[in-house]
């Protein structure tokens, strides 16, 4: 638990709050908190900030529904900045972008985005699934899977794997991509149910990729 008394506010009574997706580690926004919004954030486990332009408290998502459930809070070594790890229920930016930091100033020469980067569709999907596992909104298929439990999830993984096999045997490109997407989704629901992160799976792939050719052949 963060020690609220240790946080050092500036001369205006504010402290910068860096909001980060707890699953993907992507930085979502930089906002400011005063003492009251910091306390409300801790008490409600949802983000509250101080609007410098309006001069008032604001509850993230109160109007848009894009709330942020707080998983963990930390402050830096000088106690003058706060890190808030959240599970976002929708985009963080008022423009509809997932993160307020969507404008690229400096990137790779090709400008291409790593498929498995923190802002990739897989990471965003993992974040949404994590949110569904906690909030369980009515009418959500993901909610239905979590409520039915691991046996139902495993059954769906098996069914989708079979559909992938059939599509591949039929040499149907469109059907194959569709069924693989379904399989990915249900596997990620299973990972969440088992409390295994996508990063853990990708780390195994990275480790295998880093092996020398001779080691790979021995396997």
PDB file of C-alpha atoms in Angstrom, residues 1 4 12 14 21 26 34 36 43 68 72 80 99 101 111 113 122 127 135 143 145 171 175 195 203 205 215:
ATOM      1  CA  UNK A   1       0.000   0.000   0.000  1.00  0.00           C
ATOM      2  CA  UNK A   4       0.096   8.792   1.199  1.00  0.00           C
ATOM      3  CA  UNK A  12       0.410  24.046  -6.222  1.00  0.00           C
ATOM      4  CA  UNK A  14      -0.120  18.610  -7.148  1.00  0.00           C
ATOM      5  CA  UNK A  21      -1.518  -0.497 -18.330  1.00  0.00           C
ATOM      6  CA  UNK A  26       2.118   0.722 -22.036  1.00  0.00           C
ATOM      7  CA  UNK A  34      -3.899  16.555  -5.468  1.00  0.00           C
ATOM      8  CA  UNK A  36      -8.056  14.545  -2.368  1.00  0.00           C
ATOM      9  CA  UNK A  43     -10.296   4.309  -1.666  1.00  0.00           C
ATOM     10  CA  UNK A  68      -9.394   2.584 -15.049  1.00  0.00           C
ATOM     11  CA  UNK A  72      -1.137  -1.064  -7.924  1.00  0.00           C
ATOM     12  CA  UNK A  80       7.416  13.457  -6.066  1.00  0.00           C
ATOM     13  CA  UNK A  99      -2.984   5.899 -25.130  1.00  0.00           C
ATOM     14  CA  UNK A 101       1.055   8.998 -26.321  1.00  0.00           C
ATOM     15  CA  UNK A 111       7.755   3.218 -39.227  1.00  0.00           C
ATOM     16  CA  UNK A 113       5.135  -1.400 -35.428  1.00  0.00           C
ATOM     17  CA  UNK A 122      -2.741  -9.075 -28.799  1.00  0.00           C
ATOM     18  CA  UNK A 127      -6.083  -6.058 -21.431  1.00  0.00           C
ATOM     19  CA  UNK A 135     -15.843  -6.607 -14.020  1.00  0.00           C
ATOM     20  CA  UNK A 143     -17.973 -12.933 -19.156  1.00  0.00           C
ATOM     21  CA  UNK A 145     -16.774 -18.052 -20.559  1.00  0.00           C
ATOM     22  CA  UNK A 171      -7.002 -24.950 -48.142  1.00  0.00           C
ATOM     23  CA  UNK A 175     -11.617 -19.584 -43.140  1.00  0.00           C
ATOM     24  CA  UNK A 195      -3.260 -16.454 -14.352  1.00  0.00           C
ATOM     25  CA  UNK A 203       9.387 -15.041 -23.170  1.00  0.00           C
ATOM     26  CA  UNK A 205       9.396 -18.066 -27.620  1.00  0.00           C
ATOM     27  CA  UNK A 215      20.656 -26.751 -29.662  1.00  0.00           C
TER      28      UNK A 215
END
